[in-house]
Amino acid sequence: MTEQSMEPVEGAAARAERLRVFLVDDHAMFRAGVRAELGAHVEVVGEASTVGEAVTRIAATLPDVVLLDVHMPDGGGRAVLEAMRRPHPQVKFLALSVSDAAEDVIGLIRAGARGYVTKTISPDELTAAIRRVADGDAVFSPRLAGFVLDAFAARPDAPVADPELDQLTNREREVLRLLARGYAYKEIAKELYISIKTVETHVSNVLRKLQMSNRYELSRWAADRRLV
């Protein structure tokens, strides 16, 4: 009797200690994967695929940590942060993105994220990062930490701006970055969960906006701006 009565109490205590996490990403398969990997370590209290859904549902659930994608069709992670930071300062945000571009990292941190990790992170590392952010620490993938240190040490108040780069949408920037790294259209499509035709459309738009004629010019342009 004594042993049996203790099990529910211990189980309840373990559940009470688990952090409450909310997922924001526009790819349902990715959210399902994260939920499956983290389910034994944290309590996933909700998820959203758009900025509007995220703002409404985060306010309703008030999680400990929000795992936040950077680029989404209707505004992305920065829009979520800007809407949530003042009314709910207790909620902490950890960016989880395919992008490792300096402007994305710095932009999210300036908007209020407590950390930024890429989607290559392992489940155990992600769990540890979530706990550190919940405890008030700042967490970055090793390469990304240098971007933040350089930006805030050298130019703490200067915005990250580039008139030519600002012409491009978030998705066009992602495609450009992968193209400049030598990815084939098929590989870009797989990486970003979009069709090859959509990749071709984005590349055409980037070429037109930047007034360039081929991917080699784009690669040099991206390298000059340290986007690769």
mmCIF file with all atom_site columns, C-alpha atoms in Angstrom:
data_model
loop_
_atom_site.group_PDB
_atom_site.id
_atom_site.type_symbol
_atom_site.label_atom_id
_atom_site.label_alt_id
_atom_site.label_comp_id
_atom_site.label_asym_id
_atom_site.label_entity_id
_atom_site.label_seq_id
_atom_site.pdbx_PDB_ins_code
_atom_site.Cartn_x
_atom_site.Cartn_y
_atom_site.Cartn_z
_atom_site.occupancy
_atom_site.B_iso_or_equiv
_atom_site.pdbx_formal_charge
_atom_site.auth_seq_id
_atom_site.auth_comp_id
_atom_site.auth_asym_id
_atom_site.auth_atom_id
_atom_site.pdbx_PDB_model_num
ATOM 1   C CA . MET A 1 1   ? 0.000  0.000  0.000   1.00 0.00 ? 1   MET A CA 1
ATOM 2   C CA . THR A 1 2   ? 2.719  2.414  0.940   1.00 0.00 ? 2   THR A CA 1
ATOM 3   C CA . GLU A 1 3   ? 4.729  1.886  -2.255  1.00 0.00 ? 3   GLU A CA 1
ATOM 4   C CA . GLN A 1 4   ? 1.643  2.116  -4.444  1.00 0.00 ? 4   GLN A CA 1
ATOM 5   C CA . SER A 1 5   ? 0.502  5.351  -2.823  1.00 0.00 ? 5   SER A CA 1
ATOM 6   C CA . MET A 1 6   ? 3.913  6.928  -3.319  1.00 0.00 ? 6   MET A CA 1
ATOM 7   C CA . GLU A 1 7   ? 4.022  6.476  -7.117  1.00 0.00 ? 7   GLU A CA 1
ATOM 8   C CA . PRO A 1 8   ? 1.392  9.086  -8.038  1.00 0.00 ? 8   PRO A CA 1
ATOM 9   C CA . VAL A 1 9   ? 2.984  11.620 -5.705  1.00 0.00 ? 9   VAL A CA 1
ATOM 10  C CA . GLU A 1 10  ? 6.426  11.137 -7.247  1.00 0.00 ? 10  GLU A CA 1
ATOM 11  C CA . GLY A 1 11  ? 4.965  11.289 -10.735 1.00 0.00 ? 11  GLY A CA 1
ATOM 12  C CA . ALA A 1 12  ? 3.143  14.509 -9.930  1.00 0.00 ? 12  ALA A CA 1
ATOM 13  C CA . ALA A 1 13  ? 6.316  16.023 -8.495  1.00 0.00 ? 13  ALA A CA 1
ATOM 14  C CA . ALA A 1 14  ? 8.259  15.131 -11.621 1.00 0.00 ? 14  ALA A CA 1
ATOM 15  C CA . ARG A 1 15  ? 5.596  16.674 -13.832 1.00 0.00 ? 15  ARG A CA 1
ATOM 16  C CA . ALA A 1 16  ? 5.503  19.820 -11.706 1.00 0.00 ? 16  ALA A CA 1
ATOM 17  C CA . GLU A 1 17  ? 9.247  20.292 -12.236 1.00 0.00 ? 17  GLU A CA 1
ATOM 18  C CA . ARG A 1 18  ? 9.017  20.075 -16.016 1.00 0.00 ? 18  ARG A CA 1
ATOM 19  C CA . LEU A 1 19  ? 9.285  23.363 -17.853 1.00 0.00 ? 19  LEU A CA 1
ATOM 20  C CA . ARG A 1 20  ? 6.304  24.531 -19.877 1.00 0.00 ? 20  ARG A CA 1
ATOM 21  C CA . VAL A 1 21  ? 7.338  25.102 -23.499 1.00 0.00 ? 21  VAL A CA 1
ATOM 22  C CA . PHE A 1 22  ? 5.494  26.563 -26.496 1.00 0.00 ? 22  PHE A CA 1
ATOM 23  C CA . LEU A 1 23  ? 6.506  25.871 -30.128 1.00 0.00 ? 23  LEU A CA 1
ATOM 24  C CA . VAL A 1 24  ? 6.295  28.457 -32.912 1.00 0.00 ? 24  VAL A CA 1
ATOM 25  C CA . ASP A 1 25  ? 7.209  27.227 -36.396 1.00 0.00 ? 25  ASP A CA 1
ATOM 26  C CA . ASP A 1 26  ? 5.361  27.237 -39.702 1.00 0.00 ? 26  ASP A CA 1
ATOM 27  C CA . HIS A 1 27  ? 6.330  23.631 -40.512 1.00 0.00 ? 27  HIS A CA 1
ATOM 28  C CA . ALA A 1 28  ? 3.992  21.117 -38.895 1.00 0.00 ? 28  ALA A CA 1
ATOM 29  C CA . MET A 1 29  ? 6.386  18.202 -39.400 1.00 0.00 ? 29  MET A CA 1
ATOM 30  C CA . PHE A 1 30  ? 9.180  20.052 -37.643 1.00 0.00 ? 30  PHE A CA 1
ATOM 31  C CA . ARG A 1 31  ? 6.907  20.926 -34.703 1.00 0.00 ? 31  ARG A CA 1
ATOM 32  C CA . ALA A 1 32  ? 5.854  17.284 -34.440 1.00 0.00 ? 32  ALA A CA 1
ATOM 33  C CA . GLY A 1 33  ? 9.487  16.205 -34.378 1.00 0.00 ? 33  GLY A CA 1
ATOM 34  C CA . VAL A 1 34  ? 10.424 18.677 -31.660 1.00 0.00 ? 34  VAL A CA 1
ATOM 35  C CA . ARG A 1 35  ? 7.390  17.699 -29.596 1.00 0.00 ? 35  ARG A CA 1
ATOM 36  C CA . ALA A 1 36  ? 8.331  14.017 -29.873 1.00 0.00 ? 36  ALA A CA 1
ATOM 37  C CA . GLU A 1 37  ? 11.963 14.644 -28.926 1.00 0.00 ? 37  GLU A CA 1
ATOM 38  C CA . LEU A 1 38  ? 11.244 16.948 -25.991 1.00 0.00 ? 38  LEU A CA 1
ATOM 39  C CA . GLY A 1 39  ? 8.086  15.364 -24.648 1.00 0.00 ? 39  GLY A CA 1
ATOM 40  C CA . ALA A 1 40  ? 9.856  13.322 -21.991 1.00 0.00 ? 40  ALA A CA 1
ATOM 41  C CA . HIS A 1 41  ? 11.780 16.318 -20.664 1.00 0.00 ? 41  HIS A CA 1
ATOM 42  C CA . VAL A 1 42  ? 9.420  19.296 -20.861 1.00 0.00 ? 42  VAL A CA 1
ATOM 43  C CA . GLU A 1 43  ? 5.698  19.920 -21.067 1.00 0.00 ? 43  GLU A CA 1
ATOM 44  C CA . VAL A 1 44  ? 4.759  21.239 -24.500 1.00 0.00 ? 44  VAL A CA 1
ATOM 45  C CA . VAL A 1 45  ? 1.729  23.397 -23.703 1.00 0.00 ? 45  VAL A CA 1
ATOM 46  C CA . GLY A 1 46  ? 0.933  24.619 -27.204 1.00 0.00 ? 46  GLY A CA 1
ATOM 47  C CA . GLU A 1 47  ? 2.109  25.434 -30.680 1.00 0.00 ? 47  GLU A CA 1
ATOM 48  C CA . ALA A 1 48  ? 1.455  27.896 -33.491 1.00 0.00 ? 48  ALA A CA 1
ATOM 49  C CA . SER A 1 49  ? 2.337  28.270 -37.158 1.00 0.00 ? 49  SER A CA 1
ATOM 50  C CA . THR A 1 50  ? 1.678  31.999 -37.632 1.00 0.00 ? 50  THR A CA 1
ATOM 51  C CA . VAL A 1 51  ? 2.449  35.205 -35.788 1.00 0.00 ? 51  VAL A CA 1
ATOM 52  C CA . GLY A 1 52  ? -1.222 35.815 -34.990 1.00 0.00 ? 52  GLY A CA 1
ATOM 53  C CA . GLU A 1 53  ? -1.732 32.326 -33.562 1.00 0.00 ? 53  GLU A CA 1
ATOM 54  C CA . ALA A 1 54  ? 1.480  32.598 -31.564 1.00 0.00 ? 54  ALA A CA 1
ATOM 55  C CA . VAL A 1 55  ? 0.577  35.908 -29.942 1.00 0.00 ? 55  VAL A CA 1
ATOM 56  C CA . THR A 1 56  ? -2.906 34.708 -28.956 1.00 0.00 ? 56  THR A CA 1
ATOM 57  C CA . ARG A 1 57  ? -1.895 31.273 -27.691 1.00 0.00 ? 57  ARG A CA 1
ATOM 58  C CA . ILE A 1 58  ? 1.235  32.350 -25.848 1.00 0.00 ? 58  ILE A CA 1
ATOM 59  C CA . ALA A 1 59  ? -0.804 34.967 -23.990 1.00 0.00 ? 59  ALA A CA 1
ATOM 60  C CA . ALA A 1 60  ? -3.342 32.271 -23.083 1.00 0.00 ? 60  ALA A CA 1
ATOM 61  C CA . THR A 1 61  ? -0.834 29.663 -21.882 1.00 0.00 ? 61  THR A CA 1
ATOM 62  C CA . LEU A 1 62  ? 2.027  31.835 -20.540 1.00 0.00 ? 62  LEU A CA 1
ATOM 63  C CA . PRO A 1 63  ? 4.751  29.189 -20.971 1.00 0.00 ? 63  PRO A CA 1
ATOM 64  C CA . ASP A 1 64  ? 8.173  29.344 -19.347 1.00 0.00 ? 64  ASP A CA 1
ATOM 65  C CA . VAL A 1 65  ? 9.999  29.277 -22.696 1.00 0.00 ? 65  VAL A CA 1
ATOM 66  C CA . VAL A 1 66  ? 8.912  29.779 -26.299 1.00 0.00 ? 66  VAL A CA 1
ATOM 67  C CA . LEU A 1 67  ? 10.901 28.037 -29.039 1.00 0.00 ? 67  LEU A CA 1
ATOM 68  C CA . LEU A 1 68  ? 10.639 30.550 -31.829 1.00 0.00 ? 68  LEU A CA 1
ATOM 69  C CA . ASP A 1 69  ? 11.319 30.204 -35.548 1.00 0.00 ? 69  ASP A CA 1
ATOM 70  C CA . VAL A 1 70  ? 12.894 33.265 -37.141 1.00 0.00 ? 70  VAL A CA 1
ATOM 71  C CA . HIS A 1 71  ? 11.247 33.263 -40.575 1.00 0.00 ? 71  HIS A CA 1
ATOM 72  C CA . MET A 1 72  ? 7.534  32.727 -41.113 1.00 0.00 ? 72  MET A CA 1
ATOM 73  C CA . PRO A 1 73  ? 5.284  33.951 -43.936 1.00 0.00 ? 73  PRO A CA 1
ATOM 74  C CA . ASP A 1 74  ? 3.476  36.600 -41.892 1.00 0.00 ? 74  ASP A CA 1
ATOM 75  C CA . GLY A 1 75  ? 6.296  38.363 -40.093 1.00 0.00 ? 75  GLY A CA 1
ATOM 76  C CA . GLY A 1 76  ? 8.394  35.827 -38.244 1.00 0.00 ? 76  GLY A CA 1
ATOM 77  C CA . GLY A 1 77  ? 9.862  35.569 -34.792 1.00 0.00 ? 77  GLY A CA 1
ATOM 78  C CA . ARG A 1 78  ? 10.669 39.216 -34.382 1.00 0.00 ? 78  ARG A CA 1
ATOM 79  C CA . ALA A 1 79  ? 7.012  40.180 -34.796 1.00 0.00 ? 79  ALA A CA 1
ATOM 80  C CA . VAL A 1 80  ? 6.051  37.708 -32.063 1.00 0.00 ? 80  VAL A CA 1
ATOM 81  C CA . LEU A 1 81  ? 8.696  39.081 -29.730 1.00 0.00 ? 81  LEU A CA 1
ATOM 82  C CA . GLU A 1 82  ? 7.687  42.675 -30.313 1.00 0.00 ? 82  GLU A CA 1
ATOM 83  C CA . ALA A 1 83  ? 4.049  41.850 -29.555 1.00 0.00 ? 83  ALA A CA 1
ATOM 84  C CA . MET A 1 84  ? 4.773  39.809 -26.423 1.00 0.00 ? 84  MET A CA 1
ATOM 85  C CA . ARG A 1 85  ? 7.762  41.408 -24.715 1.00 0.00 ? 85  ARG A CA 1
ATOM 86  C CA . ARG A 1 86  ? 5.996  44.243 -22.876 1.00 0.00 ? 86  ARG A CA 1
ATOM 87  C CA . PRO A 1 87  ? 2.671  42.629 -21.879 1.00 0.00 ? 87  PRO A CA 1
ATOM 88  C CA . HIS A 1 88  ? 4.311  39.344 -20.801 1.00 0.00 ? 88  HIS A CA 1
ATOM 89  C CA . PRO A 1 89  ? 7.955  39.994 -19.805 1.00 0.00 ? 89  PRO A CA 1
ATOM 90  C CA . GLN A 1 90  ? 8.092  36.789 -17.749 1.00 0.00 ? 90  GLN A CA 1
ATOM 91  C CA . VAL A 1 91  ? 7.910  34.632 -20.889 1.00 0.00 ? 91  VAL A CA 1
ATOM 92  C CA . LYS A 1 92  ? 11.374 33.850 -22.245 1.00 0.00 ? 92  LYS A CA 1
ATOM 93  C CA . PHE A 1 93  ? 12.162 33.231 -25.904 1.00 0.00 ? 93  PHE A CA 1
ATOM 94  C CA . LEU A 1 94  ? 14.757 30.962 -27.487 1.00 0.00 ? 94  LEU A CA 1
ATOM 95  C CA . ALA A 1 95  ? 15.154 31.275 -31.253 1.00 0.00 ? 95  ALA A CA 1
ATOM 96  C CA . LEU A 1 96  ? 15.399 27.924 -33.045 1.00 0.00 ? 96  LEU A CA 1
ATOM 97  C CA . SER A 1 97  ? 16.075 28.421 -36.740 1.00 0.00 ? 97  SER A CA 1
ATOM 98  C CA . VAL A 1 98  ? 17.661 27.020 -39.870 1.00 0.00 ? 98  VAL A CA 1
ATOM 99  C CA . SER A 1 99  ? 19.243 30.449 -40.369 1.00 0.00 ? 99  SER A CA 1
ATOM 100 C CA . ASP A 1 100 ? 22.653 31.215 -38.902 1.00 0.00 ? 100 ASP A CA 1
ATOM 101 C CA . ALA A 1 101 ? 22.986 34.652 -40.518 1.00 0.00 ? 101 ALA A CA 1
ATOM 102 C CA . ALA A 1 102 ? 24.400 37.438 -38.383 1.00 0.00 ? 102 ALA A CA 1
ATOM 103 C CA . GLU A 1 103 ? 21.538 39.843 -39.124 1.00 0.00 ? 103 GLU A CA 1
ATOM 104 C CA . ASP A 1 104 ? 18.943 37.270 -38.034 1.00 0.00 ? 104 ASP A CA 1
ATOM 105 C CA . VAL A 1 105 ? 20.775 36.467 -34.806 1.00 0.00 ? 105 VAL A CA 1
ATOM 106 C CA . ILE A 1 106 ? 21.341 40.092 -33.861 1.00 0.00 ? 106 ILE A CA 1
ATOM 107 C CA . GLY A 1 107 ? 17.831 41.150 -34.875 1.00 0.00 ? 107 GLY A CA 1
ATOM 108 C CA . LEU A 1 108 ? 16.178 38.532 -32.645 1.00 0.00 ? 108 LEU A CA 1
ATOM 109 C CA . ILE A 1 109 ? 18.424 39.298 -29.681 1.00 0.00 ? 109 ILE A CA 1
ATOM 110 C CA . ARG A 1 110 ? 17.748 43.021 -29.987 1.00 0.00 ? 110 ARG A CA 1
ATOM 111 C CA . ALA A 1 111 ? 14.027 42.227 -30.083 1.00 0.00 ? 111 ALA A CA 1
ATOM 112 C CA . GLY A 1 112 ? 14.290 40.368 -26.780 1.00 0.00 ? 112 GLY A CA 1
ATOM 113 C CA . ALA A 1 113 ? 15.209 36.718 -27.360 1.00 0.00 ? 113 ALA A CA 1
ATOM 114 C CA . ARG A 1 114 ? 17.364 35.169 -24.620 1.00 0.00 ? 114 ARG A CA 1
ATOM 115 C CA . GLY A 1 115 ? 19.190 32.887 -27.000 1.00 0.00 ? 115 GLY A CA 1
ATOM 116 C CA . TYR A 1 116 ? 19.562 31.608 -30.543 1.00 0.00 ? 116 TYR A CA 1
ATOM 117 C CA . VAL A 1 117 ? 20.348 28.063 -31.647 1.00 0.00 ? 117 VAL A CA 1
ATOM 118 C CA . THR A 1 118 ? 20.187 26.404 -35.038 1.00 0.00 ? 118 THR A CA 1
ATOM 119 C CA . LYS A 1 119 ? 18.056 23.403 -36.006 1.00 0.00 ? 119 LYS A CA 1
ATOM 120 C CA . THR A 1 120 ? 21.135 21.190 -36.192 1.00 0.00 ? 120 THR A CA 1
ATOM 121 C CA . ILE A 1 121 ? 21.143 21.105 -32.378 1.00 0.00 ? 121 ILE A CA 1
ATOM 122 C CA . SER A 1 122 ? 20.678 17.704 -30.734 1.00 0.00 ? 122 SER A CA 1
ATOM 123 C CA . PRO A 1 123 ? 17.615 16.976 -28.547 1.00 0.00 ? 123 PRO A CA 1
ATOM 124 C CA . ASP A 1 124 ? 19.748 16.812 -25.387 1.00 0.00 ? 124 ASP A CA 1
ATOM 125 C CA . GLU A 1 125 ? 21.458 20.089 -26.217 1.00 0.00 ? 125 GLU A CA 1
ATOM 126 C CA . LEU A 1 126 ? 18.109 21.725 -26.940 1.00 0.00 ? 126 LEU A CA 1
ATOM 127 C CA . THR A 1 127 ? 16.678 20.531 -23.641 1.00 0.00 ? 127 THR A CA 1
ATOM 128 C CA . ALA A 1 128 ? 19.692 21.957 -21.822 1.00 0.00 ? 128 ALA A CA 1
ATOM 129 C CA . ALA A 1 129 ? 19.377 25.253 -23.723 1.00 0.00 ? 129 ALA A CA 1
ATOM 130 C CA . ILE A 1 130 ? 15.698 25.547 -22.770 1.00 0.00 ? 130 ILE A CA 1
ATOM 131 C CA . ARG A 1 131 ? 16.525 25.029 -19.089 1.00 0.00 ? 131 ARG A CA 1
ATOM 132 C CA . ARG A 1 132 ? 19.310 27.598 -19.193 1.00 0.00 ? 132 ARG A CA 1
ATOM 133 C CA . VAL A 1 133 ? 17.076 30.200 -20.841 1.00 0.00 ? 133 VAL A CA 1
ATOM 134 C CA . ALA A 1 134 ? 14.353 29.507 -18.263 1.00 0.00 ? 134 ALA A CA 1
ATOM 135 C CA . ASP A 1 135 ? 16.942 30.125 -15.539 1.00 0.00 ? 135 ASP A CA 1
ATOM 136 C CA . GLY A 1 136 ? 17.795 33.492 -17.057 1.00 0.00 ? 136 GLY A CA 1
ATOM 137 C CA . ASP A 1 137 ? 20.973 32.596 -18.941 1.00 0.00 ? 137 ASP A CA 1
ATOM 138 C CA . ALA A 1 138 ? 21.732 33.587 -22.529 1.00 0.00 ? 138 ALA A CA 1
ATOM 139 C CA . VAL A 1 139 ? 22.364 30.650 -24.863 1.00 0.00 ? 139 VAL A CA 1
ATOM 140 C CA . PHE A 1 140 ? 23.878 30.600 -28.348 1.00 0.00 ? 140 PHE A CA 1
ATOM 141 C CA . SER A 1 141 ? 25.260 28.035 -30.719 1.00 0.00 ? 141 SER A CA 1
ATOM 142 C CA . PRO A 1 142 ? 29.055 28.540 -30.539 1.00 0.00 ? 142 PRO A CA 1
ATOM 143 C CA . ARG A 1 143 ? 29.496 30.226 -33.934 1.00 0.00 ? 143 ARG A CA 1
ATOM 144 C CA . LEU A 1 144 ? 26.569 32.569 -33.351 1.00 0.00 ? 144 LEU A CA 1
ATOM 145 C CA . ALA A 1 145 ? 27.869 33.957 -30.070 1.00 0.00 ? 145 ALA A CA 1
ATOM 146 C CA . GLY A 1 146 ? 30.611 35.777 -31.956 1.00 0.00 ? 146 GLY A CA 1
ATOM 147 C CA . PHE A 1 147 ? 28.060 37.682 -34.044 1.00 0.00 ? 147 PHE A CA 1
ATOM 148 C CA . VAL A 1 148 ? 26.370 39.008 -30.931 1.00 0.00 ? 148 VAL A CA 1
ATOM 149 C CA . LEU A 1 149 ? 29.605 39.949 -29.167 1.00 0.00 ? 149 LEU A CA 1
ATOM 150 C CA . ASP A 1 150 ? 30.934 41.747 -32.235 1.00 0.00 ? 150 ASP A CA 1
ATOM 151 C CA . ALA A 1 151 ? 27.702 43.639 -32.861 1.00 0.00 ? 151 ALA A CA 1
ATOM 152 C CA . PHE A 1 152 ? 27.126 44.825 -29.313 1.00 0.00 ? 152 PHE A CA 1
ATOM 153 C CA . ALA A 1 153 ? 30.754 45.547 -28.455 1.00 0.00 ? 153 ALA A CA 1
ATOM 154 C CA . ALA A 1 154 ? 31.607 47.504 -31.588 1.00 0.00 ? 154 ALA A CA 1
ATOM 155 C CA . ARG A 1 155 ? 28.277 49.160 -32.397 1.00 0.00 ? 155 ARG A CA 1
ATOM 156 C CA . PRO A 1 156 ? 25.890 48.688 -29.456 1.00 0.00 ? 156 PRO A CA 1
ATOM 157 C CA . ASP A 1 157 ? 23.228 51.089 -30.708 1.00 0.00 ? 157 ASP A CA 1
ATOM 158 C CA . ALA A 1 158 ? 23.605 50.789 -34.458 1.00 0.00 ? 158 ALA A CA 1
ATOM 159 C CA . PRO A 1 159 ? 20.893 48.994 -36.413 1.00 0.00 ? 159 PRO A CA 1
ATOM 160 C CA . VAL A 1 160 ? 21.874 46.166 -38.714 1.00 0.00 ? 160 VAL A CA 1
ATOM 161 C CA . ALA A 1 161 ? 20.805 47.637 -42.049 1.00 0.00 ? 161 ALA A CA 1
ATOM 162 C CA . ASP A 1 162 ? 21.694 47.147 -45.678 1.00 0.00 ? 162 ASP A CA 1
ATOM 163 C CA . PRO A 1 163 ? 19.504 48.895 -48.295 1.00 0.00 ? 163 PRO A CA 1
ATOM 164 C CA . GLU A 1 164 ? 20.072 46.169 -50.889 1.00 0.00 ? 164 GLU A CA 1
ATOM 165 C CA . LEU A 1 165 ? 19.528 43.329 -48.429 1.00 0.00 ? 165 LEU A CA 1
ATOM 166 C CA . ASP A 1 166 ? 16.415 45.013 -47.072 1.00 0.00 ? 166 ASP A CA 1
ATOM 167 C CA . GLN A 1 167 ? 14.769 44.591 -50.486 1.00 0.00 ? 167 GLN A CA 1
ATOM 168 C CA . LEU A 1 168 ? 14.667 40.837 -49.953 1.00 0.00 ? 168 LEU A CA 1
ATOM 169 C CA . THR A 1 169 ? 12.036 38.961 -48.005 1.00 0.00 ? 169 THR A CA 1
ATOM 170 C CA . ASN A 1 170 ? 13.107 36.640 -45.190 1.00 0.00 ? 170 ASN A CA 1
ATOM 171 C CA . ARG A 1 171 ? 12.572 33.581 -47.376 1.00 0.00 ? 171 ARG A CA 1
ATOM 172 C CA . GLU A 1 172 ? 14.549 35.111 -50.242 1.00 0.00 ? 172 GLU A CA 1
ATOM 173 C CA . ARG A 1 173 ? 17.440 35.686 -47.848 1.00 0.00 ? 173 ARG A CA 1
ATOM 174 C CA . GLU A 1 174 ? 17.346 32.055 -46.736 1.00 0.00 ? 174 GLU A CA 1
ATOM 175 C CA . VAL A 1 175 ? 17.384 30.847 -50.344 1.00 0.00 ? 175 VAL A CA 1
ATOM 176 C CA . LEU A 1 176 ? 20.206 33.251 -51.210 1.00 0.00 ? 176 LEU A CA 1
ATOM 177 C CA . ARG A 1 177 ? 22.304 32.068 -48.267 1.00 0.00 ? 177 ARG A CA 1
ATOM 178 C CA . LEU A 1 178 ? 21.967 28.410 -49.162 1.00 0.00 ? 178 LEU A CA 1
ATOM 179 C CA . LEU A 1 179 ? 22.539 29.113 -52.846 1.00 0.00 ? 179 LEU A CA 1
ATOM 180 C CA . ALA A 1 180 ? 25.746 30.956 -51.995 1.00 0.00 ? 180 ALA A CA 1
ATOM 181 C CA . ARG A 1 181 ? 26.910 27.938 -49.981 1.00 0.00 ? 181 ARG A CA 1
ATOM 182 C CA . GLY A 1 182 ? 26.696 25.820 -53.106 1.00 0.00 ? 182 GLY A CA 1
ATOM 183 C CA . TYR A 1 183 ? 23.387 24.062 -52.463 1.00 0.00 ? 183 TYR A CA 1
ATOM 184 C CA . ALA A 1 184 ? 21.520 22.789 -55.524 1.00 0.00 ? 184 ALA A CA 1
ATOM 185 C CA . TYR A 1 185 ? 17.896 23.840 -55.969 1.00 0.00 ? 185 TYR A CA 1
ATOM 186 C CA . LYS A 1 186 ? 16.739 20.373 -54.876 1.00 0.00 ? 186 LYS A CA 1
ATOM 187 C CA . GLU A 1 187 ? 18.829 20.601 -51.692 1.00 0.00 ? 187 GLU A CA 1
ATOM 188 C CA . ILE A 1 188 ? 17.487 24.080 -50.902 1.00 0.00 ? 188 ILE A CA 1
ATOM 189 C CA . ALA A 1 189 ? 13.935 22.835 -51.351 1.00 0.00 ? 189 ALA A CA 1
ATOM 190 C CA . LYS A 1 190 ? 14.566 19.963 -48.940 1.00 0.00 ? 190 LYS A CA 1
ATOM 191 C CA . GLU A 1 191 ? 16.281 22.194 -46.374 1.00 0.00 ? 191 GLU A CA 1
ATOM 192 C CA . LEU A 1 192 ? 13.502 24.799 -46.357 1.00 0.00 ? 192 LEU A CA 1
ATOM 193 C CA . TYR A 1 193 ? 10.557 22.404 -46.831 1.00 0.00 ? 193 TYR A CA 1
ATOM 194 C CA . ILE A 1 194 ? 9.450  24.091 -50.057 1.00 0.00 ? 194 ILE A CA 1
ATOM 195 C CA . SER A 1 195 ? 9.116  22.953 -53.678 1.00 0.00 ? 195 SER A CA 1
ATOM 196 C CA . ILE A 1 196 ? 11.859 23.257 -56.286 1.00 0.00 ? 196 ILE A CA 1
ATOM 197 C CA . LYS A 1 197 ? 9.582  25.541 -58.306 1.00 0.00 ? 197 LYS A CA 1
ATOM 198 C CA . THR A 1 198 ? 9.269  27.843 -55.300 1.00 0.00 ? 198 THR A CA 1
ATOM 199 C CA . VAL A 1 199 ? 13.051 27.895 -54.962 1.00 0.00 ? 199 VAL A CA 1
ATOM 200 C CA . GLU A 1 200 ? 13.342 28.886 -58.638 1.00 0.00 ? 200 GLU A CA 1
ATOM 201 C CA . THR A 1 201 ? 10.828 31.683 -58.121 1.00 0.00 ? 201 THR A CA 1
ATOM 202 C CA . HIS A 1 202 ? 12.741 33.034 -55.116 1.00 0.00 ? 202 HIS A CA 1
ATOM 203 C CA . VAL A 1 203 ? 16.050 32.943 -57.003 1.00 0.00 ? 203 VAL A CA 1
ATOM 204 C CA . SER A 1 204 ? 14.484 34.813 -59.933 1.00 0.00 ? 204 SER A CA 1
ATOM 205 C CA . ASN A 1 205 ? 13.130 37.454 -57.548 1.00 0.00 ? 205 ASN A CA 1
ATOM 206 C CA . VAL A 1 206 ? 16.519 37.875 -55.854 1.00 0.00 ? 206 VAL A CA 1
ATOM 207 C CA . LEU A 1 207 ? 18.318 38.221 -59.194 1.00 0.00 ? 207 LEU A CA 1
ATOM 208 C CA . ARG A 1 208 ? 15.791 40.830 -60.339 1.00 0.00 ? 208 ARG A CA 1
ATOM 209 C CA . LYS A 1 209 ? 15.889 42.857 -57.121 1.00 0.00 ? 209 LYS A CA 1
ATOM 210 C CA . LEU A 1 210 ? 19.688 42.875 -56.937 1.00 0.00 ? 210 LEU A CA 1
ATOM 211 C CA . GLN A 1 211 ? 20.044 43.372 -60.707 1.00 0.00 ? 211 GLN A CA 1
ATOM 212 C CA . MET A 1 212 ? 22.286 40.350 -61.180 1.00 0.00 ? 212 MET A CA 1
ATOM 213 C CA . SER A 1 213 ? 22.331 37.726 -63.890 1.00 0.00 ? 213 SER A CA 1
ATOM 214 C CA . ASN A 1 214 ? 23.506 34.465 -62.293 1.00 0.00 ? 214 ASN A CA 1
ATOM 215 C CA . ARG A 1 215 ? 24.096 32.565 -59.055 1.00 0.00 ? 215 ARG A CA 1
ATOM 216 C CA . TYR A 1 216 ? 27.870 33.203 -59.128 1.00 0.00 ? 216 TYR A CA 1
ATOM 217 C CA . GLU A 1 217 ? 27.332 36.947 -58.848 1.00 0.00 ? 217 GLU A CA 1
ATOM 218 C CA . LEU A 1 218 ? 24.877 36.275 -56.029 1.00 0.00 ? 218 LEU A CA 1
ATOM 219 C CA . SER A 1 219 ? 27.437 34.108 -54.241 1.00 0.00 ? 219 SER A CA 1
ATOM 220 C CA . ARG A 1 220 ? 30.098 36.830 -54.372 1.00 0.00 ? 220 ARG A CA 1
ATOM 221 C CA . TRP A 1 221 ? 27.569 39.424 -53.210 1.00 0.00 ? 221 TRP A CA 1
ATOM 222 C CA . ALA A 1 222 ? 26.520 37.240 -50.274 1.00 0.00 ? 222 ALA A CA 1
ATOM 223 C CA . ALA A 1 223 ? 30.121 36.503 -49.326 1.00 0.00 ? 223 ALA A CA 1
ATOM 224 C CA . ASP A 1 224 ? 30.982 40.213 -49.302 1.00 0.00 ? 224 ASP A CA 1
ATOM 225 C CA . ARG A 1 225 ? 28.201 40.743 -46.748 1.00 0.00 ? 225 ARG A CA 1
ATOM 226 C CA . ARG A 1 226 ? 29.205 37.712 -44.649 1.00 0.00 ? 226 ARG A CA 1
ATOM 227 C CA . LEU A 1 227 ? 25.862 36.044 -45.278 1.00 0.00 ? 227 LEU A CA 1
ATOM 228 C CA . VAL A 1 228 ? 27.381 32.674 -46.202 1.00 0.00 ? 228 VAL A CA 1
#
